[in-house]
PDB file of C-alpha atoms and ligand atoms in Angstrom:
ATOM      1  CA  PRO A   1     -16.497  22.396 -21.445  1.00 61.00           C
ATOM      2  CA  SER A   2     -13.734  22.442 -18.846  1.00 66.00           C
ATOM      3  CA  THR A   3     -10.300  23.590 -19.935  1.00 84.00           C
ATOM      4  CA  THR A   4      -8.607  22.131 -16.860  1.00 92.00           C
ATOM      5  CA  PRO A   5      -6.312  19.315 -17.940  1.00 95.00           C
ATOM      6  CA  SER A   6      -7.222  15.870 -16.642  1.00 97.00           C
ATOM      7  CA  ARG A   7      -5.696  14.678 -13.397  1.00 98.00           C
ATOM      8  CA  PHE A   8      -3.640  12.197 -15.408  1.00 98.00           C
ATOM      9  CA  ARG A   9      -2.244  15.037 -17.504  1.00 98.00           C
ATOM     10  CA  ARG A  10      -1.561  17.223 -14.469  1.00 98.00           C
ATOM     11  CA  LEU A  11       0.401  14.485 -12.701  1.00 98.00           C
ATOM     12  CA  ARG A  12       2.364  13.814 -15.889  1.00 98.00           C
ATOM     13  CA  ASP A  13       3.134  17.534 -16.268  1.00 98.00           C
ATOM     14  CA  LEU A  14       4.180  17.770 -12.631  1.00 98.00           C
ATOM     15  CA  ILE A  15       6.613  14.885 -13.008  1.00 98.00           C
ATOM     16  CA  GLU A  16       7.890  15.703 -16.498  1.00 98.00           C
ATOM     17  CA  GLY A  17       7.920  19.488 -16.182  1.00 97.00           C
ATOM     18  CA  PRO A  18      11.163  21.460 -15.810  1.00 96.00           C
ATOM     19  CA  GLU A  19      10.264  22.791 -12.347  1.00 96.00           C
ATOM     20  CA  LEU A  20      10.847  20.848  -9.155  1.00 98.00           C
ATOM     21  CA  GLY A  21       7.413  19.512  -8.123  1.00 98.00           C
ATOM     22  CA  PHE A  22       6.052  18.426  -4.752  1.00 98.00           C
ATOM     23  CA  LEU A  23       3.626  15.717  -3.674  1.00 98.00           C
ATOM     24  CA  MET A  24       2.213  15.910  -0.161  1.00 98.00           C
ATOM     25  CA  GLU A  25       1.094  12.843   1.700  1.00 98.00           C
ATOM     26  CA  ALA A  26      -2.579  12.213   2.355  1.00 98.00           C
ATOM     27  CA  HIS A  27      -4.254   9.115   3.718  1.00 98.00           C
ATOM     28  CA  SER A  28      -7.977   9.962   3.814  1.00 98.00           C
ATOM     29  CA  GLY A  29     -10.556  12.201   2.220  1.00 98.00           C
ATOM     30  CA  LEU A  30     -10.040  14.796   4.939  1.00 98.00           C
ATOM     31  CA  SER A  31      -6.257  14.911   4.655  1.00 98.00           C
ATOM     32  CA  ALA A  32      -6.573  15.092   0.849  1.00 98.00           C
ATOM     33  CA  LYS A  33      -8.705  18.213   1.268  1.00 98.00           C
ATOM     34  CA  LEU A  34      -6.080  19.756   3.541  1.00 98.00           C
ATOM     35  CA  VAL A  35      -3.303  19.051   1.030  1.00 98.00           C
ATOM     36  CA  GLU A  36      -5.283  20.893  -1.614  1.00 98.00           C
ATOM     37  CA  GLU A  37      -6.133  23.751   0.765  1.00 98.00           C
ATOM     38  CA  ALA A  38      -2.416  24.197   1.493  1.00 98.00           C
ATOM     39  CA  GLY A  39      -1.766  24.801  -2.197  1.00 98.00           C
ATOM     40  CA  PHE A  40      -0.068  21.589  -3.303  1.00 98.00           C
ATOM     41  CA  ALA A  41      -0.513  20.457  -6.906  1.00 98.00           C
ATOM     42  CA  GLY A  42      -0.590  16.737  -6.143  1.00 98.00           C
ATOM     43  CA  ILE A  43      -1.039  14.068  -3.491  1.00 99.00           C
ATOM     44  CA  TRP A  44       1.106  11.135  -2.434  1.00 98.00           C
ATOM     45  CA  GLY A  45      -1.233   8.342  -1.341  1.00 98.00           C
ATOM     46  CA  SER A  46       1.185   6.896   1.197  1.00 98.00           C
ATOM     47  CA  GLY A  47       0.930   3.209   2.041  1.00 98.00           C
ATOM     48  CA  LEU A  48       2.526   3.769   5.429  1.00 98.00           C
ATOM     49  CA  SER A  49       0.127   6.578   6.295  1.00 98.00           C
ATOM     50  CA  MET A  50      -3.003   4.881   5.010  1.00 98.00           C
ATOM     51  CA  SER A  51      -2.073   1.723   6.925  1.00 98.00           C
ATOM     52  CA  ALA A  52      -1.344   3.676  10.115  1.00 98.00           C
ATOM     53  CA  ALA A  53      -4.610   5.598   9.841  1.00 98.00           C
ATOM     54  CA  LEU A  54      -6.402   2.244   9.661  1.00 98.00           C
ATOM     55  CA  GLY A  55      -4.451   1.050  12.710  1.00 98.00           C
ATOM     56  CA  LEU A  56      -2.507  -1.392  10.577  1.00 98.00           C
ATOM     57  CA  ARG A  57       1.152  -2.108   9.802  1.00 98.00           C
ATOM     58  CA  ASP A  58       2.791  -1.208   6.503  1.00 97.00           C
ATOM     59  CA  ASN A  59       2.958  -4.905   5.572  1.00 96.00           C
ATOM     60  CA  ASN A  60       0.056  -5.222   3.135  1.00 97.00           C
ATOM     61  CA  GLU A  61      -2.274  -5.857   6.052  1.00 98.00           C
ATOM     62  CA  ALA A  62      -4.816  -3.669   4.245  1.00 98.00           C
ATOM     63  CA  SER A  63      -5.918  -5.509   1.117  1.00 98.00           C
ATOM     64  CA  TRP A  64      -5.451  -3.837  -2.243  1.00 97.00           C
ATOM     65  CA  THR A  65      -9.162  -3.189  -2.591  1.00 97.00           C
ATOM     66  CA  GLN A  66      -9.176  -1.529   0.838  1.00 98.00           C
ATOM     67  CA  VAL A  67      -6.331   0.722  -0.357  1.00 98.00           C
ATOM     68  CA  LEU A  68      -8.279   1.400  -3.548  1.00 98.00           C
ATOM     69  CA  GLU A  69     -11.216   2.490  -1.449  1.00 97.00           C
ATOM     70  CA  GLN A  70      -9.092   4.922   0.585  1.00 98.00           C
ATOM     71  CA  ALA A  71      -7.687   6.309  -2.668  1.00 98.00           C
ATOM     72  CA  GLU A  72     -11.197   6.770  -4.001  1.00 98.00           C
ATOM     73  CA  TYR A  73     -12.191   8.803  -0.925  1.00 98.00           C
ATOM     74  CA  MET A  74      -9.155  11.000  -1.581  1.00 98.00           C
ATOM     75  CA  ALA A  75     -10.013  11.414  -5.255  1.00 98.00           C
ATOM     76  CA  ASP A  76     -13.605  12.334  -4.364  1.00 98.00           C
ATOM     77  CA  ALA A  77     -12.514  14.799  -1.690  1.00 98.00           C
ATOM     78  CA  SER A  78     -10.030  16.766  -3.743  1.00 98.00           C
ATOM     79  CA  SER A  79      -9.480  17.781  -7.334  1.00 98.00           C
ATOM     80  CA  LEU A  80      -5.745  17.060  -7.172  1.00 98.00           C
ATOM     81  CA  PRO A  81      -3.975  14.288  -9.043  1.00 98.00           C
ATOM     82  CA  ILE A  82      -2.957  11.409  -6.782  1.00 98.00           C
ATOM     83  CA  LEU A  83       0.157   9.276  -7.115  1.00 98.00           C
ATOM     84  CA  LEU A  84      -0.814   6.155  -5.212  1.00 98.00           C
ATOM     85  CA  ASP A  85       1.804   4.158  -3.350  1.00 98.00           C
ATOM     86  CA  GLY A  86       1.044   0.760  -4.892  1.00 98.00           C
ATOM     87  CA  ASP A  87       3.680  -1.044  -2.786  1.00 98.00           C
ATOM     88  CA  THR A  88       4.903  -4.025  -4.843  1.00 98.00           C
ATOM     89  CA  GLY A  89       1.795  -4.011  -7.028  1.00 98.00           C
ATOM     90  CA  TYR A  90       0.153  -6.598  -4.732  1.00 98.00           C
ATOM     91  CA  GLY A  91       1.519  -9.586  -6.613  1.00 97.00           C
ATOM     92  CA  ASN A  92       2.859 -10.248 -10.075  1.00 98.00           C
ATOM     93  CA  PHE A  93       2.330  -8.608 -13.487  1.00 98.00           C
ATOM     94  CA  ASN A  94      -1.311  -9.665 -13.512  1.00 98.00           C
ATOM     95  CA  ASN A  95      -2.104  -7.935 -10.221  1.00 98.00           C
ATOM     96  CA  VAL A  96      -0.345  -4.778 -11.449  1.00 98.00           C
ATOM     97  CA  ARG A  97      -2.326  -4.524 -14.664  1.00 98.00           C
ATOM     98  CA  ARG A  98      -5.597  -5.040 -12.828  1.00 98.00           C
ATOM     99  CA  LEU A  99      -4.554  -2.399 -10.283  1.00 98.00           C
ATOM    100  CA  VAL A 100      -3.741   0.116 -13.033  1.00 98.00           C
ATOM    101  CA  ARG A 101      -7.135  -0.392 -14.680  1.00 98.00           C
ATOM    102  CA  LYS A 102      -9.017   0.015 -11.411  1.00 98.00           C
ATOM    103  CA  LEU A 103      -7.025   3.098 -10.404  1.00 98.00           C
ATOM    104  CA  THR A 104      -7.747   4.726 -13.743  1.00 98.00           C
ATOM    105  CA  GLU A 105     -11.468   4.037 -13.396  1.00 97.00           C
ATOM    106  CA  ARG A 106     -11.457   5.779 -10.022  1.00 97.00           C
ATOM    107  CA  GLY A 107      -9.558   8.844 -11.169  1.00 97.00           C
ATOM    108  CA  ILE A 108      -6.217   8.011  -9.542  1.00 98.00           C
ATOM    109  CA  ALA A 109      -3.621   9.585 -11.820  1.00 98.00           C
ATOM    110  CA  GLY A 110      -0.665   7.316 -11.232  1.00 98.00           C
ATOM    111  CA  VAL A 111       0.913   4.540  -9.235  1.00 98.00           C
ATOM    112  CA  CYS A 112       4.339   3.868  -7.799  1.00 98.00           C
ATOM    113  CA  ILE A 113       5.478   0.263  -7.499  1.00 98.00           C
ATOM    114  CA  GLU A 114       8.625  -0.905  -5.712  1.00 98.00           C
ATOM    115  CA  ASP A 115      10.942  -3.763  -6.642  1.00 98.00           C
ATOM    116  CA  LYS A 116      10.305  -5.931  -3.616  1.00 96.00           C
ATOM    117  CA  LEU A 117       8.188  -8.970  -2.788  1.00 96.00           C
ATOM    118  CA  PHE A 118       4.606  -9.322  -1.558  1.00 95.00           C
ATOM    119  CA  PRO A 119       3.887  -8.912   1.328  1.00 94.00           C
ATOM    120  CA  LYS A 120       6.122  -5.844   1.601  1.00 91.00           C
ATOM    121  CA  THR A 121       7.799  -4.448   4.685  1.00 88.00           C
ATOM    122  CA  ASN A 122       8.353  -0.714   5.158  1.00 90.00           C
ATOM    123  CA  SER A 123      11.766   0.281   3.823  1.00 87.00           C
ATOM    124  CA  PHE A 124      12.892   1.727   7.142  1.00 91.00           C
ATOM    125  CA  ILE A 125      12.456  -1.608   8.975  1.00 87.00           C
ATOM    126  CA  GLY A 126      15.387  -4.022   9.141  1.00 88.00           C
ATOM    127  CA  GLU A 127      18.277  -4.409   6.735  1.00 92.00           C
ATOM    128  CA  ALA A 128      18.846  -6.148   3.417  1.00 91.00           C
ATOM    129  CA  GLN A 129      15.236  -6.809   2.501  1.00 89.00           C
ATOM    130  CA  PRO A 130      15.090  -9.152  -0.510  1.00 94.00           C
ATOM    131  CA  LEU A 131      14.548  -7.467  -3.862  1.00 97.00           C
ATOM    132  CA  ALA A 132      12.363  -8.727  -6.684  1.00 97.00           C
ATOM    133  CA  ASP A 133      14.097 -10.333  -9.635  1.00 98.00           C
ATOM    134  CA  MET A 134      14.868  -7.443 -11.986  1.00 98.00           C
ATOM    135  CA  GLU A 135      13.381  -9.048 -15.107  1.00 98.00           C
ATOM    136  CA  GLU A 136      10.254 -10.104 -13.267  1.00 98.00           C
ATOM    137  CA  PHE A 137       9.802  -6.546 -12.008  1.00 98.00           C
ATOM    138  CA  CYS A 138      10.252  -5.223 -15.545  1.00 98.00           C
ATOM    139  CA  GLY A 139       7.335  -7.471 -16.497  1.00 98.00           C
ATOM    140  CA  ARG A 140       5.217  -5.817 -13.812  1.00 98.00           C
ATOM    141  CA  ILE A 141       6.100  -2.391 -15.282  1.00 98.00           C
ATOM    142  CA  ARG A 142       5.374  -3.450 -18.866  1.00 98.00           C
ATOM    143  CA  ALA A 143       2.060  -5.037 -17.883  1.00 98.00           C
ATOM    144  CA  GLY A 144       1.025  -1.884 -16.012  1.00 98.00           C
ATOM    145  CA  LYS A 145       1.915   0.374 -18.931  1.00 98.00           C
ATOM    146  CA  ASP A 146       0.206  -1.890 -21.478  1.00 98.00           C
ATOM    147  CA  ALA A 147      -2.969  -1.901 -19.370  1.00 98.00           C
ATOM    148  CA  GLN A 148      -3.372   1.841 -18.789  1.00 97.00           C
ATOM    149  CA  PRO A 149      -6.586   3.090 -20.410  1.00 94.00           C
ATOM    150  CA  ASP A 150      -5.402   6.722 -20.332  1.00 95.00           C
ATOM    151  CA  ASP A 151      -2.179   7.650 -22.133  1.00 96.00           C
ATOM    152  CA  ASP A 152      -1.255  10.106 -19.391  1.00 98.00           C
ATOM    153  CA  PHE A 153      -1.467   7.615 -16.513  1.00 98.00           C
ATOM    154  CA  VAL A 154       1.889   7.720 -14.715  1.00 98.00           C
ATOM    155  CA  LEU A 155       3.781   4.655 -13.549  1.00 98.00           C
ATOM    156  CA  VAL A 156       6.732   5.324 -11.254  1.00 98.00           C
ATOM    157  CA  ALA A 157       9.211   2.503 -10.649  1.00 98.00           C
ATOM    158  CA  ARG A 158      10.828   2.567  -7.226  1.00 98.00           C
ATOM    159  CA  VAL A 159      14.336   1.228  -6.812  1.00 98.00           C
ATOM    160  CA  GLU A 160      15.022  -0.267  -3.377  1.00 97.00           C
ATOM    161  CA  ALA A 161      18.591  -1.351  -4.147  1.00 97.00           C
ATOM    162  CA  LEU A 162      20.352   1.319  -2.056  1.00 97.00           C
ATOM    163  CA  ILE A 163      17.988   0.840   0.901  1.00 95.00           C
ATOM    164  CA  SER A 164      18.591  -2.900   0.766  1.00 96.00           C
ATOM    165  CA  GLY A 165      22.363  -2.421   0.927  1.00 96.00           C
ATOM    166  CA  HIS A 166      23.219  -2.999  -2.731  1.00 97.00           C
ATOM    167  CA  SER A 167      25.726  -0.941  -4.685  1.00 97.00           C
ATOM    168  CA  MET A 168      25.190   2.204  -6.722  1.00 98.00           C
ATOM    169  CA  GLU A 169      25.980   0.046  -9.780  1.00 98.00           C
ATOM    170  CA  GLU A 170      23.037  -2.195  -8.947  1.00 98.00           C
ATOM    171  CA  ALA A 171      20.764   0.812  -8.374  1.00 98.00           C
ATOM    172  CA  LEU A 172      21.778   2.233 -11.761  1.00 98.00           C
ATOM    173  CA  ARG A 173      21.358  -1.134 -13.499  1.00 98.00           C
ATOM    174  CA  ARG A 174      17.848  -1.483 -12.124  1.00 98.00           C
ATOM    175  CA  ALA A 175      16.882   2.139 -12.827  1.00 98.00           C
ATOM    176  CA  GLU A 176      18.010   1.716 -16.429  1.00 98.00           C
ATOM    177  CA  ALA A 177      16.087  -1.554 -16.812  1.00 98.00           C
ATOM    178  CA  TYR A 178      12.900  -0.057 -15.358  1.00 98.00           C
ATOM    179  CA  HIS A 179      13.246   3.016 -17.576  1.00 98.00           C
ATOM    180  CA  ALA A 180      13.678   0.756 -20.617  1.00 98.00           C
ATOM    181  CA  ALA A 181      10.616  -1.274 -19.536  1.00 98.00           C
ATOM    182  CA  GLY A 182       8.509   1.876 -19.821  1.00 98.00           C
ATOM    183  CA  ALA A 183       8.429   3.460 -16.365  1.00 98.00           C
ATOM    184  CA  ASP A 184       7.597   7.163 -16.625  1.00 98.00           C
ATOM    185  CA  ALA A 185       9.882   8.030 -13.717  1.00 98.00           C
ATOM    186  CA  ILE A 186      12.268   6.394 -11.285  1.00 98.00           C
ATOM    187  CA  LEU A 187      11.859   6.774  -7.543  1.00 98.00           C
ATOM    188  CA  MET A 188      15.309   6.318  -6.024  1.00 98.00           C
ATOM    189  CA  HIS A 189      14.920   5.655  -2.333  1.00 97.00           C
ATOM    190  CA  SER A 190      17.567   6.163   0.353  1.00 95.00           C
ATOM    191  CA  LYS A 191      17.492   5.881   4.135  1.00 95.00           C
ATOM    192  CA  LYS A 192      20.749   7.683   4.765  1.00 95.00           C
ATOM    193  CA  ARG A 193      20.713  10.716   7.054  1.00 96.00           C
ATOM    194  CA  HIS A 194      22.314  12.767   4.298  1.00 97.00           C
ATOM    195  CA  ALA A 195      21.611  13.116   0.585  1.00 97.00           C
ATOM    196  CA  GLY A 196      24.929  11.681  -0.620  1.00 97.00           C
ATOM    197  CA  GLU A 197      23.498   8.590  -2.306  1.00 97.00           C
ATOM    198  CA  ILE A 198      20.781  10.553  -4.064  1.00 98.00           C
ATOM    199  CA  LEU A 199      23.150  13.217  -5.339  1.00 98.00           C
ATOM    200  CA  ALA A 200      25.587  10.557  -6.557  1.00 98.00           C
ATOM    201  CA  PHE A 201      22.747   8.801  -8.373  1.00 98.00           C
ATOM    202  CA  MET A 202      21.538  12.050  -9.944  1.00 98.00           C
ATOM    203  CA  GLU A 203      24.980  12.723 -11.309  1.00 98.00           C
ATOM    204  CA  ARG A 204      25.375   9.269 -12.838  1.00 98.00           C
ATOM    205  CA  TRP A 205      21.765   9.093 -14.087  1.00 98.00           C
ATOM    206  CA  GLY A 206      22.172  12.200 -16.201  1.00 96.00           C
ATOM    207  CA  GLY A 207      18.490  12.976 -16.719  1.00 95.00           C
ATOM    208  CA  ARG A 208      17.538   9.822 -18.653  1.00 97.00           C
ATOM    209  CA  CYS A 209      14.028  10.170 -17.198  1.00 98.00           C
ATOM    210  CA  PRO A 210      12.466  12.058 -14.261  1.00 98.00           C
ATOM    211  CA  VAL A 211      13.636  11.117 -10.760  1.00 98.00           C
ATOM    212  CA  VAL A 212      11.390  11.220  -7.699  1.00 98.00           C
ATOM    213  CA  ILE A 213      12.792  11.242  -4.162  1.00 98.00           C
ATOM    214  CA  VAL A 214      11.485  10.806  -0.602  1.00 98.00           C
ATOM    215  CA  PRO A 215      13.691  12.756   1.829  1.00 98.00           C
ATOM    216  CA  THR A 216      12.082  11.429   5.015  1.00 97.00           C
ATOM    217  CA  MET A 217      15.466  10.468   6.480  1.00 96.00           C
ATOM    218  CA  TYR A 218      17.635  13.150   4.835  1.00 97.00           C
ATOM    219  CA  TYR A 219      15.180  15.941   5.643  1.00 97.00           C
ATOM    220  CA  SER A 220      17.841  18.445   6.656  1.00 97.00           C
ATOM    221  CA  THR A 221      19.204  18.797   3.123  1.00 98.00           C
ATOM    222  CA  PRO A 222      17.969  22.127   1.712  1.00 98.00           C
ATOM    223  CA  THR A 223      15.404  21.693  -1.054  1.00 98.00           C
ATOM    224  CA  GLU A 224      17.534  23.908  -3.275  1.00 98.00           C
ATOM    225  CA  VAL A 225      20.178  21.165  -3.381  1.00 98.00           C
ATOM    226  CA  PHE A 226      17.675  18.777  -4.991  1.00 98.00           C
ATOM    227  CA  ARG A 227      16.455  21.455  -7.380  1.00 98.00           C
ATOM    228  CA  ASN A 228      20.008  22.097  -8.519  1.00 98.00           C
ATOM    229  CA  ALA A 229      20.660  18.374  -8.876  1.00 98.00           C
ATOM    230  CA  GLY A 230      17.787  18.061 -11.355  1.00 98.00           C
ATOM    231  CA  VAL A 231      15.349  16.089  -9.197  1.00 98.00           C
ATOM    232  CA  SER A 232      11.873  16.081 -10.765  1.00 98.00           C
ATOM    233  CA  THR A 233       9.609  15.609  -7.777  1.00 98.00           C
ATOM    234  CA  ILE A 234       9.909  15.504  -3.995  1.00 98.00           C
ATOM    235  CA  ILE A 235       7.469  13.441  -1.956  1.00 98.00           C
ATOM    236  CA  TRP A 236       6.782  14.669   1.592  1.00 98.00           C
ATOM    237  CA  ALA A 237       5.761  11.172   2.512  1.00 98.00           C
ATOM    238  CA  ASN A 238       4.164  10.884   5.933  1.00 98.00           C
ATOM    239  CA  HIS A 239       3.936  14.221   7.685  1.00 98.00           C
ATOM    240  CA  LEU A 240       0.166  14.633   7.858  1.00 98.00           C
ATOM    241  CA  VAL A 241      -0.366  11.319   9.574  1.00 98.00           C
ATOM    242  CA  ARG A 242       2.526  12.111  11.921  1.00 98.00           C
ATOM    243  CA  ALA A 243       1.141  15.583  12.652  1.00 98.00           C
ATOM    244  CA  SER A 244      -2.281  14.094  13.324  1.00 98.00           C
ATOM    245  CA  ILE A 245      -0.811  11.600  15.786  1.00 98.00           C
ATOM    246  CA  THR A 246       0.889  14.441  17.681  1.00 98.00           C
ATOM    247  CA  ALA A 247      -2.317  16.484  17.783  1.00 98.00           C
ATOM    248  CA  MET A 248      -4.634  13.606  18.659  1.00 98.00           C
ATOM    249  CA  ARG A 249      -2.297  12.298  21.346  1.00 98.00           C
ATOM    250  CA  GLU A 250      -1.991  15.704  23.039  1.00 98.00           C
ATOM    251  CA  THR A 251      -5.707  16.400  22.822  1.00 98.00           C
ATOM    252  CA  ALA A 252      -6.822  13.000  24.092  1.00 98.00           C
ATOM    253  CA  SER A 253      -4.432  13.013  27.013  1.00 98.00           C
ATOM    254  CA  ARG A 254      -5.323  16.570  28.016  1.00 98.00           C
ATOM    255  CA  ILE A 255      -9.075  15.887  28.001  1.00 98.00           C
ATOM    256  CA  HIS A 256      -8.451  12.697  29.955  1.00 98.00           C
ATOM    257  CA  ARG A 257      -6.276  14.492  32.489  1.00 98.00           C
ATOM    258  CA  GLU A 258      -8.457  17.572  32.931  1.00 98.00           C
ATOM    259  CA  GLN A 259     -11.842  15.851  32.630  1.00 98.00           C
ATOM    260  CA  SER A 260     -12.912  18.944  30.714  1.00 98.00           C
ATOM    261  CA  LEU A 261     -12.986  20.347  27.189  1.00 98.00           C
ATOM    262  CA  ALA A 262     -12.226  23.889  28.336  1.00 98.00           C
ATOM    263  CA  GLY A 263      -8.472  23.571  27.991  1.00 97.00           C
ATOM    264  CA  VAL A 264      -8.467  22.292  24.415  1.00 98.00           C
ATOM    265  CA  GLU A 265     -11.262  24.348  22.904  1.00 97.00           C
ATOM    266  CA  ALA A 266      -8.952  27.082  21.650  1.00 96.00           C
ATOM    267  CA  GLU A 267      -6.478  24.494  20.308  1.00 96.00           C
ATOM    268  CA  VAL A 268      -8.800  22.617  17.950  1.00 98.00           C
ATOM    269  CA  VAL A 269     -10.805  23.684  14.907  1.00 98.00           C
ATOM    270  CA  SER A 270     -14.482  24.417  15.459  1.00 98.00           C
ATOM    271  CA  VAL A 271     -17.276  22.099  14.419  1.00 98.00           C
ATOM    272  CA  LYS A 272     -18.176  24.831  11.921  1.00 98.00           C
ATOM    273  CA  ASP A 273     -14.791  24.340  10.292  1.00 98.00           C
ATOM    274  CA  ILE A 274     -15.659  20.698   9.713  1.00 98.00           C
ATOM    275  CA  PHE A 275     -18.907  21.740   8.034  1.00 98.00           C
ATOM    276  CA  ALA A 276     -16.972  24.184   5.839  1.00 97.00           C
ATOM    277  CA  LEU A 277     -14.388  21.568   4.853  1.00 97.00           C
ATOM    278  CA  THR A 278     -17.095  19.146   3.804  1.00 97.00           C
ATOM    279  CA  ASP A 279     -19.048  21.943   2.046  1.00 96.00           C
ATOM    280  CA  ASN A 280     -22.317  21.667   3.893  1.00 97.00           C
ATOM    281  CA  ASP A 281     -23.516  24.865   2.192  1.00 97.00           C
ATOM    282  CA  GLU A 282     -23.678  22.947  -1.076  1.00 97.00           C
ATOM    283  CA  LEU A 283     -25.993  20.390   0.477  1.00 97.00           C
ATOM    284  CA  GLU A 284     -28.243  23.144   1.807  1.00 96.00           C
ATOM    285  CA  ALA A 285     -28.467  24.772  -1.627  1.00 97.00           C
ATOM    286  CA  ALA A 286     -29.107  21.415  -3.295  1.00 98.00           C
ATOM    287  CA  GLY A 287     -31.897  20.728  -0.821  1.00 96.00           C
ATOM    288  CA  GLU A 288     -33.605  23.895  -1.954  1.00 96.00           C
ATOM    289  CA  ARG A 289     -33.455  22.686  -5.549  1.00 97.00           C
ATOM    290  CA  TYR A 290     -34.497  19.081  -5.030  1.00 98.00           C
ATOM    291  CA  LEU A 291     -36.635  18.823  -1.892  1.00 97.00           C
ATOM    292  CA  PRO A 292     -40.336  19.750  -2.067  1.00 96.00           C
ATOM    293  CA  ALA A 293     -40.942  23.259  -0.698  1.00 89.00           C
ATOM    294  CA  ALA A 294     -41.902  23.125   2.955  1.00 77.00           C
TER     295      ALA A 294
HETATM  296  C1  SPV B 301       5.121   5.507   2.037  1.00 93.72           C
HETATM  297  O1  SPV B 301       4.863   6.682   2.305  1.00 93.72           O
HETATM  298  O2  SPV B 301       4.378   4.576   2.323  1.00 93.72           O
HETATM  299  C2  SPV B 301       6.369   5.179   1.349  1.00 93.72           C
HETATM  300  C3  SPV B 301       7.551   5.957   1.606  1.00 93.72           C
HETATM  301  O3  SPV B 301       6.392   4.208   0.640  1.00 93.72           O
HETATM  302  S1  SPV B 301       8.492   5.100   2.779  1.00 93.72           S
HETATM  303  O4  SPV B 301       7.732   5.023   4.007  1.00 93.72           O
HETATM  304  O5  SPV B 301       9.694   5.891   2.883  1.00 93.72           O
HETATM  305  O6  SPV B 301       8.810   3.775   2.297  1.00 93.72           O
HETATM  306 MG1   MG B 302       4.967   2.847   1.100  1.00 93.72          MG
END
């Protein structure tokens, strides 16, 4: 019997543990493999990145079952726990509890839901996006927690108050309400270019429950600052899809320009590397076990 803790347990330990933890964005089976190869202990299943990889906007253009399918490819491709970006939960309390059950069945260790309205808009677009009613959102959290078949499933409640231009008081009021409703952690989001809001929140929050942050906009703050402030987990939210866009754009335009592969060959992984990443050796060995001898 395996002694490795379940993915649910590992995500819970990562978020509740005393060390600062990191979740790296993935958006596909392949990127999930690369996150694991790099040494990360967990994956952020980014809504923005999954949407972009499908050629869609981060506005719930992909249906929730299409997101579920992407998450399942990631879970199959890597052994890491995945915190799925569940956007607003795709509806009301009823959609959230159904989502939690389906995620658990497919080995997705946790979900993050944000206190906005369906269909969502990415937080970095526009100003003053409307927030969900606080009590209604608490119902979504309670329904999700009541529905989880595994005790270690993690539900993170994301507070959009600061991003939407509300006060620190409002952010604290909502964080407290979501914590009381049963959220395992609070994701406090900020789109400032510096970490001031986050550090102010950390000070006032006082460790009531773990806090997760997404420093996409305040990336220049040294990680040590967040460690010292008592942040639980940092999400590197979209850098694999962004890196892939850079690489694909350069490669496509060079091949188009040069009408030749010669210039890019040394810049891209070999076809053999693809076979290694998808473990073709295993298939060969299995063929020897299961196919009739030639
Ligand atoms: C995502 O990665 O989809 C997120 C983070 O939700 S953000 O884009 O900052 O809203
Ligand atoms: Mg998102």
